[in-house]
Short mmCIF file of C-alpha atoms (C1' of nucleotides) in Angstrom, two decimals:
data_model
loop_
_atom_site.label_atom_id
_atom_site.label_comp_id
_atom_site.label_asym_id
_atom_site.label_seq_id
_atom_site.Cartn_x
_atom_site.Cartn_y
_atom_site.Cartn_z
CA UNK S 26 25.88 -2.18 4.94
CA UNK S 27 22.13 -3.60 5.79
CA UNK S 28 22.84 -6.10 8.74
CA UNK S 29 20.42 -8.51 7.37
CA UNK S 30 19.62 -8.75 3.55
CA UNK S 31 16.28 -10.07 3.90
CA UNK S 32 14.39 -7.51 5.47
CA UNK S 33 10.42 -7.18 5.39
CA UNK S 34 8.42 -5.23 2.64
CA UNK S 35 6.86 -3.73 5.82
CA UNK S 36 9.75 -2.49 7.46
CA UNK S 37 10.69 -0.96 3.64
CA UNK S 38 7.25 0.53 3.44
CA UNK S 39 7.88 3.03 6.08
CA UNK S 40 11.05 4.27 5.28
CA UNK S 41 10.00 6.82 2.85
CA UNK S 42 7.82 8.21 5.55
CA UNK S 43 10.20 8.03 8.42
CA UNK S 44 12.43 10.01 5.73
CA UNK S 45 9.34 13.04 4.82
CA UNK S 46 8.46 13.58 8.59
CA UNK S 47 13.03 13.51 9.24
CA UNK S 48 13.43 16.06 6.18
CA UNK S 49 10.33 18.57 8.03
CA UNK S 50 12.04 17.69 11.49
CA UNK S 51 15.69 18.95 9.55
CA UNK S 52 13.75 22.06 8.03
CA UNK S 53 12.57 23.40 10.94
CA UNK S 54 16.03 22.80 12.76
CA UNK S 55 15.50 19.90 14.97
CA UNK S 56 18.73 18.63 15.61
CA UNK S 57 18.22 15.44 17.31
CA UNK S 58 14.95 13.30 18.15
CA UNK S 59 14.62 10.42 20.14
CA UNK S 60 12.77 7.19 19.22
CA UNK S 61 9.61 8.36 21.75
CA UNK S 62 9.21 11.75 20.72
CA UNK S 63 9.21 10.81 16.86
CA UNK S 64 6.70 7.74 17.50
CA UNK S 65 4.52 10.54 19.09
CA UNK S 66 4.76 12.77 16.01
CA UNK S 67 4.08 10.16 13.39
CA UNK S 68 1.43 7.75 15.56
CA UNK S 69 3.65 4.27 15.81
CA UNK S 70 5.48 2.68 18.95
CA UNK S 71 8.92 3.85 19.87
CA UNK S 72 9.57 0.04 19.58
CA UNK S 73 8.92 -0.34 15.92
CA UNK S 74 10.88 2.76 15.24
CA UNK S 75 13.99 1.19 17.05
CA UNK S 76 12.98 -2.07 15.45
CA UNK S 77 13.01 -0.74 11.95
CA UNK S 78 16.20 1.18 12.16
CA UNK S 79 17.78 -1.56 13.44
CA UNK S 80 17.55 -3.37 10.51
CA UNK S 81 19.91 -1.59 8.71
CA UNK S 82 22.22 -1.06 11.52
CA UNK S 83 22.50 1.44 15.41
CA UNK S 84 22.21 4.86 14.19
CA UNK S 85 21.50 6.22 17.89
CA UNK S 86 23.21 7.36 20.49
CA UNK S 87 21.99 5.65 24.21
CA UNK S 88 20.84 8.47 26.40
CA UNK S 89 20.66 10.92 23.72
CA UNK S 90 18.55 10.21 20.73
CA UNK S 91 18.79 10.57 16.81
CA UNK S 92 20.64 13.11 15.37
CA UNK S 93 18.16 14.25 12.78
CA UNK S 94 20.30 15.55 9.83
CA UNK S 95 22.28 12.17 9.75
CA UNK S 96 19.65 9.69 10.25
CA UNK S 97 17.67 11.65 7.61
CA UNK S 98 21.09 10.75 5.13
CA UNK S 99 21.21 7.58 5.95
CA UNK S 100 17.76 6.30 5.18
CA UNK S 101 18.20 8.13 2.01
CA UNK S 102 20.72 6.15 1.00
CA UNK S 103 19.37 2.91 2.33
CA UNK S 104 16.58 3.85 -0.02
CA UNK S 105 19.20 4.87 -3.09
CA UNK S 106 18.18 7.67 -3.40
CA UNK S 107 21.84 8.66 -4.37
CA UNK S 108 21.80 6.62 -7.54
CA UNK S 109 19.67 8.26 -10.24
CA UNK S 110 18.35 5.41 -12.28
CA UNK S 111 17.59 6.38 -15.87
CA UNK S 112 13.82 5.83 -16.58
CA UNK S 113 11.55 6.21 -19.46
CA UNK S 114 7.83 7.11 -18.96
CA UNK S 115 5.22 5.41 -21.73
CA UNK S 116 2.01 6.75 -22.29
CA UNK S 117 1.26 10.57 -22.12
CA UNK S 118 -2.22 10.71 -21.53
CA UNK S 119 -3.58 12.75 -18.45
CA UNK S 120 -1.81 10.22 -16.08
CA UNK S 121 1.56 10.44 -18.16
CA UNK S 122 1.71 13.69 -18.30
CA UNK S 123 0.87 14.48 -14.65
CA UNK S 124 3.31 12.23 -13.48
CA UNK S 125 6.07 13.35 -15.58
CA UNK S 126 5.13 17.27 -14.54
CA UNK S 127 4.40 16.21 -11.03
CA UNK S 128 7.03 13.68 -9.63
CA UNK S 129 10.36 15.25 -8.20
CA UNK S 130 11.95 12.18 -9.84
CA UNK S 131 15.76 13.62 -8.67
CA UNK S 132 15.30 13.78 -5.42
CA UNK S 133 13.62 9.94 -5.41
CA UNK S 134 16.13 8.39 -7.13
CA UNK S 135 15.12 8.39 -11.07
CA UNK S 136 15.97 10.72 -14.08
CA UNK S 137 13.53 10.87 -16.28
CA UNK S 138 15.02 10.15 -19.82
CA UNK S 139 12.63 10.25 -22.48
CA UNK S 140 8.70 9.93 -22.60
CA UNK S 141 6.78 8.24 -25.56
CA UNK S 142 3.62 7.54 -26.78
CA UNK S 143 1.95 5.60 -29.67
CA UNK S 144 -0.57 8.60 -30.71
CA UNK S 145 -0.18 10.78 -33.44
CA UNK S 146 -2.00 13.46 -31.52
CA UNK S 147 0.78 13.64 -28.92
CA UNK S 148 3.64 12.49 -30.13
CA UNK S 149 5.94 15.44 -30.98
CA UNK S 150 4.46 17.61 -28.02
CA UNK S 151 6.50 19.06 -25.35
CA UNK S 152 6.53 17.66 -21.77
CA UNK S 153 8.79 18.58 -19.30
CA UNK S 154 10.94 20.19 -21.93
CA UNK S 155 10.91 17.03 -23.47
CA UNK S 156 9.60 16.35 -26.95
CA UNK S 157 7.19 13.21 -26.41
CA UNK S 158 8.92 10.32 -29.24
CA UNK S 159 6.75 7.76 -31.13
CA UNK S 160 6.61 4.69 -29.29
CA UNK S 161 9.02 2.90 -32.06
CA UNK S 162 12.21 4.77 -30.48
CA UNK S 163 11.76 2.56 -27.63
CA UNK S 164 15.07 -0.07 -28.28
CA UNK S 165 17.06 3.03 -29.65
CA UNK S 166 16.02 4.85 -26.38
CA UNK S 167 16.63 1.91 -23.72
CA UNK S 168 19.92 1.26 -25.22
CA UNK S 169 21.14 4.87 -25.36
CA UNK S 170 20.54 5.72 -22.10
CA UNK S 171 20.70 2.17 -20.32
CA UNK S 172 17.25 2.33 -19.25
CA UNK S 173 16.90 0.23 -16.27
CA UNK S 174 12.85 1.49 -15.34
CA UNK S 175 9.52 1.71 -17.06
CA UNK S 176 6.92 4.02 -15.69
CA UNK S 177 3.44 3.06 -17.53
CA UNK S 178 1.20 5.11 -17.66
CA UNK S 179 -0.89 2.81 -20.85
CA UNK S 180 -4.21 1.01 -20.48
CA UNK S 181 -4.61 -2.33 -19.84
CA UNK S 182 -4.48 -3.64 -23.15
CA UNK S 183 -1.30 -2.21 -24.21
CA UNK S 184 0.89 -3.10 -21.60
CA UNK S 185 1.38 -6.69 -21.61
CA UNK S 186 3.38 -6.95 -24.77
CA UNK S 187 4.98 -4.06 -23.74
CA UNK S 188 6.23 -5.61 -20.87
CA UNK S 189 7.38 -8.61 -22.60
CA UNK S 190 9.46 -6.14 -25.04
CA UNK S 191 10.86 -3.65 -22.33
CA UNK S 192 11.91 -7.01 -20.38
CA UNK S 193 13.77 -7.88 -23.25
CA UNK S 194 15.55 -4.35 -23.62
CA UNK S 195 16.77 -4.92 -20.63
CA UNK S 196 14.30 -2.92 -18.30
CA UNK S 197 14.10 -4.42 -14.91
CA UNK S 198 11.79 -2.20 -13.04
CA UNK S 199 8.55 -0.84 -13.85
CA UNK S 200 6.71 1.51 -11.82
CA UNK S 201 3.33 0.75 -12.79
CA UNK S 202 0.11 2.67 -13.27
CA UNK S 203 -1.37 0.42 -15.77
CA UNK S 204 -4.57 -2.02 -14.52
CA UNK S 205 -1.81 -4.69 -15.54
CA UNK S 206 -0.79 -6.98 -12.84
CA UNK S 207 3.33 -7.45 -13.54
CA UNK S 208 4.69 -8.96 -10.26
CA UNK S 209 4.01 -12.25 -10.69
CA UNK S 210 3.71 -12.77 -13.76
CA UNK S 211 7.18 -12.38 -13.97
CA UNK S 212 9.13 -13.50 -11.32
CA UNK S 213 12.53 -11.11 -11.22
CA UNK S 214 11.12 -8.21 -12.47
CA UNK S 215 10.93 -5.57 -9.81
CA UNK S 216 7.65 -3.74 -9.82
CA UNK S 217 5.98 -1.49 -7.76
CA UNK S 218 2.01 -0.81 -8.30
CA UNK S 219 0.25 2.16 -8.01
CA UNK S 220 -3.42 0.82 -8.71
CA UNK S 221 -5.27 4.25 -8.09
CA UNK S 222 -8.81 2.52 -8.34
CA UNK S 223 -8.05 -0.18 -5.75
CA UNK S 224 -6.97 3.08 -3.71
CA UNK S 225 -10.16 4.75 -4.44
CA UNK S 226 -12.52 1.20 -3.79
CA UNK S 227 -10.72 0.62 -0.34
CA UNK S 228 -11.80 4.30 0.43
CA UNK S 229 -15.39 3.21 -0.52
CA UNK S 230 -15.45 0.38 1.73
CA UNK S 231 -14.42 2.43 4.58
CA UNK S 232 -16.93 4.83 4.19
CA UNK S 233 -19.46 2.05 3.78
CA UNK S 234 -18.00 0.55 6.85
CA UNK S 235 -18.61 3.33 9.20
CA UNK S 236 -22.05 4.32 7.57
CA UNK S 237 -23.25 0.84 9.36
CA UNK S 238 -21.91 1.30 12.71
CA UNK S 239 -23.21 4.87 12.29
CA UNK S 240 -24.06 7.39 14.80
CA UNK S 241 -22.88 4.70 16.77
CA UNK S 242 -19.15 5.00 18.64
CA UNK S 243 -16.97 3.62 15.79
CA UNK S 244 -14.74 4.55 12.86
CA UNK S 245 -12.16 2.23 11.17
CA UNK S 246 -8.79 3.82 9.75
CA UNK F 26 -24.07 -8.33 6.38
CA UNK F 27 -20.50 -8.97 7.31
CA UNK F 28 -19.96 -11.99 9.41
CA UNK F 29 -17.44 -9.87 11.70
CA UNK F 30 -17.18 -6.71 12.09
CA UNK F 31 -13.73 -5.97 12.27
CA UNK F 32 -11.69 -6.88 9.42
CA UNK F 33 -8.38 -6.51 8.73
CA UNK F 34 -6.97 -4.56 6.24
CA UNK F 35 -5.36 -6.70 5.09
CA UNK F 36 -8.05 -8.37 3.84
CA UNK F 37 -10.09 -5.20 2.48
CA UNK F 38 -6.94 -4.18 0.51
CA UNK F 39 -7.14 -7.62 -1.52
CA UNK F 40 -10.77 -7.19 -2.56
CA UNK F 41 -10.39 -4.61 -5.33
CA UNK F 42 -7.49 -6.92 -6.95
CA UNK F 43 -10.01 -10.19 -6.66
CA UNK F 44 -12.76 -7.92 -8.45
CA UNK F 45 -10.83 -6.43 -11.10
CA UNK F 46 -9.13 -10.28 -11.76
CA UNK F 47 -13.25 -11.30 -11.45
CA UNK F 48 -14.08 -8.60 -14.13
CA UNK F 49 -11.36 -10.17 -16.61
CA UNK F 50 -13.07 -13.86 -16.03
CA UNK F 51 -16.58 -12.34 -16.44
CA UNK F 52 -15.82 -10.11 -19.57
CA UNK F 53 -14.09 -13.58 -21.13
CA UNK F 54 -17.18 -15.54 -20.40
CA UNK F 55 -16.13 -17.30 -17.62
CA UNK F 56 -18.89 -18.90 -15.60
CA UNK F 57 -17.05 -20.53 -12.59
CA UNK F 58 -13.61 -20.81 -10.77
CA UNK F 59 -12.68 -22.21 -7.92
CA UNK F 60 -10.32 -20.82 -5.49
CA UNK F 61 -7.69 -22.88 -6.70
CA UNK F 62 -7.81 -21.72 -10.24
CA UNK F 63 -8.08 -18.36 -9.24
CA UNK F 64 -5.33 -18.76 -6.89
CA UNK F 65 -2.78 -20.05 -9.52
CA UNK F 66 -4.05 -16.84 -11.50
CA UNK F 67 -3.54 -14.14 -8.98
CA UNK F 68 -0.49 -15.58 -7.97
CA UNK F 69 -1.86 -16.40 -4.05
CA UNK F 70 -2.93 -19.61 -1.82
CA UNK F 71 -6.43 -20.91 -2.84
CA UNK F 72 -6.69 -20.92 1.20
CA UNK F 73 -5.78 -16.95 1.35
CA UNK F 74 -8.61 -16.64 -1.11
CA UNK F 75 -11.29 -18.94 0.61
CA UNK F 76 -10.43 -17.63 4.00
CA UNK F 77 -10.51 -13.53 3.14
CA UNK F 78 -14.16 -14.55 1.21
CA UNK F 79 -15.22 -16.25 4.08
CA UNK F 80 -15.14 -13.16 6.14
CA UNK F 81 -18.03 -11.76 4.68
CA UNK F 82 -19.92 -15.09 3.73
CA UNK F 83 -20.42 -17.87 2.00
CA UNK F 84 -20.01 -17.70 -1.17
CA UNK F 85 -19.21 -20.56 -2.71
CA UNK F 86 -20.58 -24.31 -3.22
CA UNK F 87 -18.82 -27.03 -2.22
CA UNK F 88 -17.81 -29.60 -4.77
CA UNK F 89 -18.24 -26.77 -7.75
CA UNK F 90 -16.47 -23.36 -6.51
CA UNK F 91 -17.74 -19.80 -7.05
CA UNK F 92 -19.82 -18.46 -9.79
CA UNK F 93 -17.99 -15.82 -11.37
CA UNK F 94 -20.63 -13.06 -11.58
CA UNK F 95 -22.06 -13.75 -8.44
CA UNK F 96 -19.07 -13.01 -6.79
CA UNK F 97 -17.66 -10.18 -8.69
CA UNK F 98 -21.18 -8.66 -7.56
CA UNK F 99 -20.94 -9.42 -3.89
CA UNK F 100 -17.28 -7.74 -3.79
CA UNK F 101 -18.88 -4.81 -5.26
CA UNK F 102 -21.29 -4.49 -2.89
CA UNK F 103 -19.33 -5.16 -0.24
CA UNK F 104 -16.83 -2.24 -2.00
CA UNK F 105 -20.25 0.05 -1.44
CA UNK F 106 -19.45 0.16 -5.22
CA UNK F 107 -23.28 1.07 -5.20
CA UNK F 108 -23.38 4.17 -3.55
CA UNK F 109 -22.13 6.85 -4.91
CA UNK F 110 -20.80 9.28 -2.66
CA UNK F 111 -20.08 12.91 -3.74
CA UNK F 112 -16.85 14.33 -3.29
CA UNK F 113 -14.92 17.11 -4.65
CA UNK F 114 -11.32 17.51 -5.85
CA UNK F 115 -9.33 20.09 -4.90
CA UNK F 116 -6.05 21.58 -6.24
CA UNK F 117 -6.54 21.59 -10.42
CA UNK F 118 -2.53 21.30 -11.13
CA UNK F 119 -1.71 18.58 -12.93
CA UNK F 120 -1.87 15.68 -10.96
CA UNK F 121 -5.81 17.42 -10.25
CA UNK F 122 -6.61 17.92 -13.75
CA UNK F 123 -5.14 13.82 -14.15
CA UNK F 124 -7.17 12.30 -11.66
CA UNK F 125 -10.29 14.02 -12.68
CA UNK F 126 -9.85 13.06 -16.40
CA UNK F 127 -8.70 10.07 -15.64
CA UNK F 128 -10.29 7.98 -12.74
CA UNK F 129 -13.38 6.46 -13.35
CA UNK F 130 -15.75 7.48 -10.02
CA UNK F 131 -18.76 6.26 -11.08
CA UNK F 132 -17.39 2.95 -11.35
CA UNK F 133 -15.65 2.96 -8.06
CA UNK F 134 -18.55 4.20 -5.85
CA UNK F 135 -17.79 8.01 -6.08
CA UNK F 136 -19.21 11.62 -8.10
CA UNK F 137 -17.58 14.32 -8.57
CA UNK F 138 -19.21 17.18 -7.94
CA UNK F 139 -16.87 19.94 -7.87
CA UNK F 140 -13.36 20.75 -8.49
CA UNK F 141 -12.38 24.40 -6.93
CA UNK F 142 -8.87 25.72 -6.87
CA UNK F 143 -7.21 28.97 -5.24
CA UNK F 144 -5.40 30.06 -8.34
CA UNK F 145 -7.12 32.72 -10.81
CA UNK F 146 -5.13 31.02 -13.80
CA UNK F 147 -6.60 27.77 -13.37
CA UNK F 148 -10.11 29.11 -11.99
CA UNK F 149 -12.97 28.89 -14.61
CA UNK F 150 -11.26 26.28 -16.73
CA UNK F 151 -13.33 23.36 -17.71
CA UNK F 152 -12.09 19.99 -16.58
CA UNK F 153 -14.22 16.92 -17.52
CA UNK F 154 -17.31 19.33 -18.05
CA UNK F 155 -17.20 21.05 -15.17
CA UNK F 156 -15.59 24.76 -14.16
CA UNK F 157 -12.64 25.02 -11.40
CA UNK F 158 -14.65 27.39 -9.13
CA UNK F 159 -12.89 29.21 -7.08
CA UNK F 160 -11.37 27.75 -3.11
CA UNK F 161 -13.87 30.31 -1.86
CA UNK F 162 -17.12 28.25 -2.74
CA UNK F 163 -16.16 25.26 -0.74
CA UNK F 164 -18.90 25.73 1.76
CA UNK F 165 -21.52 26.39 -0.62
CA UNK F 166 -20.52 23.38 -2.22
CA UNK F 167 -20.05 20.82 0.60
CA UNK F 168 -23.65 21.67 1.74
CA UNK F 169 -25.61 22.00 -1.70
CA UNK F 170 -24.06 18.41 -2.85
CA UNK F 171 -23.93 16.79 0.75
CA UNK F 172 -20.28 16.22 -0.29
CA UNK F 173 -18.50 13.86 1.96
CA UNK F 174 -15.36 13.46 0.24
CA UNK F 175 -12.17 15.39 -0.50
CA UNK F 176 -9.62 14.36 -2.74
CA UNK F 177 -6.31 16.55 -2.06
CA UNK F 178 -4.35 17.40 -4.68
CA UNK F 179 -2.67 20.46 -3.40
CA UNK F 180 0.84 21.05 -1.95
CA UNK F 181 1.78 19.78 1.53
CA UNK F 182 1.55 23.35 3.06
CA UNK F 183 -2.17 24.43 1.94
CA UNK F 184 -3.11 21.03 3.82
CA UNK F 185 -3.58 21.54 7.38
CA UNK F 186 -6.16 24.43 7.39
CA UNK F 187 -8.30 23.02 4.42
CA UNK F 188 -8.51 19.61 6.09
CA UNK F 189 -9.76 21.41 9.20
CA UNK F 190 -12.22 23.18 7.18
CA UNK F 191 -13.55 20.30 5.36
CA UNK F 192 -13.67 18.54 8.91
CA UNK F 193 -15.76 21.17 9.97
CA UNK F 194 -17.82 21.21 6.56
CA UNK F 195 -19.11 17.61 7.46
CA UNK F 196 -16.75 16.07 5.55
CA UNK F 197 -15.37 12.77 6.53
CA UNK F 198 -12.97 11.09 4.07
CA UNK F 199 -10.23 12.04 2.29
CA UNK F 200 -8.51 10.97 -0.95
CA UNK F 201 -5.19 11.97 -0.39
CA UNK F 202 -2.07 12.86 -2.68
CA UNK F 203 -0.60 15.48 -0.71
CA UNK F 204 2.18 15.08 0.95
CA UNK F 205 0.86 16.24 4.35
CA UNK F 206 -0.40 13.30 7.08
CA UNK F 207 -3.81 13.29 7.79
CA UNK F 208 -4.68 9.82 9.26
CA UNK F 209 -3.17 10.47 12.92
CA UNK F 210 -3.85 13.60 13.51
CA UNK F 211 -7.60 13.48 13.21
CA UNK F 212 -8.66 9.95 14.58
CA UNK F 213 -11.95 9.08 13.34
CA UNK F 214 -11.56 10.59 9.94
CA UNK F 215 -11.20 7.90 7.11
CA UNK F 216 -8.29 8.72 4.67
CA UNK F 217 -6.83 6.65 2.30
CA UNK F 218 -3.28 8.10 1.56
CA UNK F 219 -1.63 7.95 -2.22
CA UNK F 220 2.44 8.60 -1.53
CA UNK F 221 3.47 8.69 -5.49
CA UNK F 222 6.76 9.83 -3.90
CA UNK F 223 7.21 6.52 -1.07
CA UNK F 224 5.96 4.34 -4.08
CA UNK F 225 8.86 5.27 -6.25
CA UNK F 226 11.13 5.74 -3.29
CA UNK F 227 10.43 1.87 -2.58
CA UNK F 228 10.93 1.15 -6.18
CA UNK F 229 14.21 2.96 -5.62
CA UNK F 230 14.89 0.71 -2.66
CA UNK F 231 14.06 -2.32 -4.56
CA UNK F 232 16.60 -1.61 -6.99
CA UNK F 233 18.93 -0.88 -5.11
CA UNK F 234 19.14 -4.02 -3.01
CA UNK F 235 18.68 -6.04 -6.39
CA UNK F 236 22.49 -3.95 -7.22
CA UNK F 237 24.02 -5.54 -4.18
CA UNK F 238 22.78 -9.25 -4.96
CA UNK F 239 23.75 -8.72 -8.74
CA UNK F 240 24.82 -11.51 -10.72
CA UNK F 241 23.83 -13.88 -7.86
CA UNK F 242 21.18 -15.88 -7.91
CA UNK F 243 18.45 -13.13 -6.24
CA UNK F 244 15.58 -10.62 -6.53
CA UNK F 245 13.54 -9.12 -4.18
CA UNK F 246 9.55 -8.49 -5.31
"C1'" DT C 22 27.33 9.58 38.92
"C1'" DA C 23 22.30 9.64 37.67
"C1'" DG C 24 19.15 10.00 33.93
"C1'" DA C 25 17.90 9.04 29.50
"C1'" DT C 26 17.44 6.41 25.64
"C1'" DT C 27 19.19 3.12 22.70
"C1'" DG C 28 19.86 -1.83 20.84
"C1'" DT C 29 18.16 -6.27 21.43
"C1'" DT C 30 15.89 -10.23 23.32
"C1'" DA C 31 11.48 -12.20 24.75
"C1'" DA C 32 6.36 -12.14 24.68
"C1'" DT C 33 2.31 -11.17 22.24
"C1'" DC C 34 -0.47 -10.56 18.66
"C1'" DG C 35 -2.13 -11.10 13.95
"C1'" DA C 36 -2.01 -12.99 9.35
"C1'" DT C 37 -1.11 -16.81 6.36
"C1'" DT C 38 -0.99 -21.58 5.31
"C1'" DA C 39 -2.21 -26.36 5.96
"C1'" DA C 40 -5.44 -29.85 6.92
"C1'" DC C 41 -9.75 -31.92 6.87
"C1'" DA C 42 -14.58 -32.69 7.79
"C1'" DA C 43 -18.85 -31.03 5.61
"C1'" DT C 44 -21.44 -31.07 1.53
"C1'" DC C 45 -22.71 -30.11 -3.17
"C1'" DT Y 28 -22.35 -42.71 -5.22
"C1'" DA Y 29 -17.62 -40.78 -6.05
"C1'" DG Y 30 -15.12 -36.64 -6.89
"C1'" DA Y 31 -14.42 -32.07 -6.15
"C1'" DT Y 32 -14.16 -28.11 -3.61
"C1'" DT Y 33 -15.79 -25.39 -0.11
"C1'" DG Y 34 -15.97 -23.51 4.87
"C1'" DT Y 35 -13.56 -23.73 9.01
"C1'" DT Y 36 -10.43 -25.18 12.57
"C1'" DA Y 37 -5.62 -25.92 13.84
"C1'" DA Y 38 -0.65 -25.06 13.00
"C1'" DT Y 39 2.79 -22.07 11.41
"C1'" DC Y 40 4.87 -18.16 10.37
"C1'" DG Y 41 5.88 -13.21 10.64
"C1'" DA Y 42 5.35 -8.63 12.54
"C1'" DT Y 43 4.59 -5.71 16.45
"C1'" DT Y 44 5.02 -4.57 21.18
"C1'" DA Y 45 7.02 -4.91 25.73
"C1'" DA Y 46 10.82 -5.28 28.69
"C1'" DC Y 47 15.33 -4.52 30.08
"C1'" DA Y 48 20.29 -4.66 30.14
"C1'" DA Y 49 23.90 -1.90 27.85
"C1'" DT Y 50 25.84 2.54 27.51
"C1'" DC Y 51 26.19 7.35 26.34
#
DNA sequence: TAGATTGTTAATCGATTAACAATC
DNA sequence: TAGATTGTTAATCGATTAACAATC
């Protein structure tokens, strides 16, 4: 359905927020929007928002606008969200277990299958009203349930053989928490990084940033 | 110490991943690289590398490359990794109680000073040694620890009026895994946004497209 | 119809890569 | 010195913005 099937990580990137500020739009019972009015609310150019959705093909009307509730559908399933891709999550440490409490993985596009851990300490405990399996269940779980995704949630150390084995089961995506770097290590394998401490360093070098231009005029975002 | 002042972010959102590659290299007793060797590691152009170093100086020697230490150090200053700015955490759920077990701030230019929450079942807990106080103390606490960070871990609807607050409480940046959008509304303030939900909802996408070109010969990273 | 707003092409801007002279 | 590798300029590539004809 995409017009073009090689369309830009950056374009990608702001889909799931074009989708959060459509779904607020929808709850408060905006019907339809046009391009200027949303590039107003969210702080980009009515250009790049006609740009971007017309990557994937017109869903406007000319003199009218978007019509909120569909636009918000579509993008949701440009993003999948309608396929629920069995995952597993390893590691339930603070992280692990966070995430697996935390993340409305439904309504993203995941179900949450099983979680497991190599410690004795947690292994057996309840998460998510799921009973946390020793790490050695991993084959019988991947296979069971045709895991496709790996959340990790490990430390470093851990995860690279990890990887290797979970490729091997057949696990082609890994959402990854881990100070690991996947991606290009292995080429195919879809991954998508969440390195919280790079997060937390690039917020450190902002602050830095505007302590030297200080009282001064300037702030960088 | 910058040679310009303005640059991109693309750029600044690279130097975390150089030092924690530069950390590996140090802690295995690595002495030198040069950009070329470091490139085929990281999976980049040696000229990327060279040219995003050469924003903020000199570095290297011709003929030899970089001395490892050296520059892990420099990227850590220029990180600010040596100040340590205080901030607070707000919103002790679970993703809360995970970051603040979790992260390492110390390491990453950032103390925690405080964690305060609005709910009397999580208020007075102890979390990494210190007690959730109670929403009510944020002023007191801003101004007795100079704080000038928030990190948000509290739903999308308790946002808006606690941002203002902080705002108001001298503070300036903003650590941010709620759902609500900070960075446009209040130009000037420096927020670095963590969307766990747009990371897996790209990870969906990912997927998704890697469905359509199945069997064939393609992959999208 | 007139007004509004899209879809799309063209122009601009920025980021990445290539090339090479400088120099250790 | 010869070899290696940087720092830096020039060329390319990609992403964003501007402009406008198409059309609801």
């Amino acid at each position: 359905m995409a017009k073009d099937d090689r369309i830009s990580m950056s374009v990608i990137r702001r889909l799931p927020r074009y989708y959060r500020f459509l779904y607020d739009l929808k709850e408060n019972g905006v019907v339809r929007i046009s391009s200027k009015e949303l590039s107003q609310r969210m702080g980009l150019t009515a250009s790049q928002i006609r740009q971007d959705l017309n990557c994937f093909g017109g869903f406007g009307q000319q003199g009218y606008g978007y019509i909120v509730e569909q636009l918000y559908n579509e993008i949701g399933r440009i993003l999948g969200l309608n396929v629920l891709t069995p995952a597993i999550l390893l590691g339930a440490g603070n992280m692990g277990r966070a995430i697996a409490n935390h993340m409305n993985f439904e309504e993203r596009g995941f179900k949450l299958v099983a979680i497991l851990d190599s410690s004795p300490n947690v292994i057996g405990q309840r998460i998510r009203g799921m009973d946390v399996l020793p790490i050695e269940k991993i084959g019988e779980v991947c296979r069971d349930h045709n895991v496709e995704v790996a959340i990790l949630c490990i430390p470093k150390e851990a995860a690279p053989p990890l990887v290797e084995q979970l490729i091997s089961l057949n696990v082609r995506g890994f959402w990854n928490f881990s100070h690991y770097d996947i991606s290009h290590n292995h080429p195919g394998v879809l991954v998508e990084n969440v390195h919280l401490g790079d997060s937390l360093m690039t917020l450190s070098y902002k602050l830095n940033v505007d302590r030297k231009n200080n009282g001064s005029l300037n702030s960088s975002t």
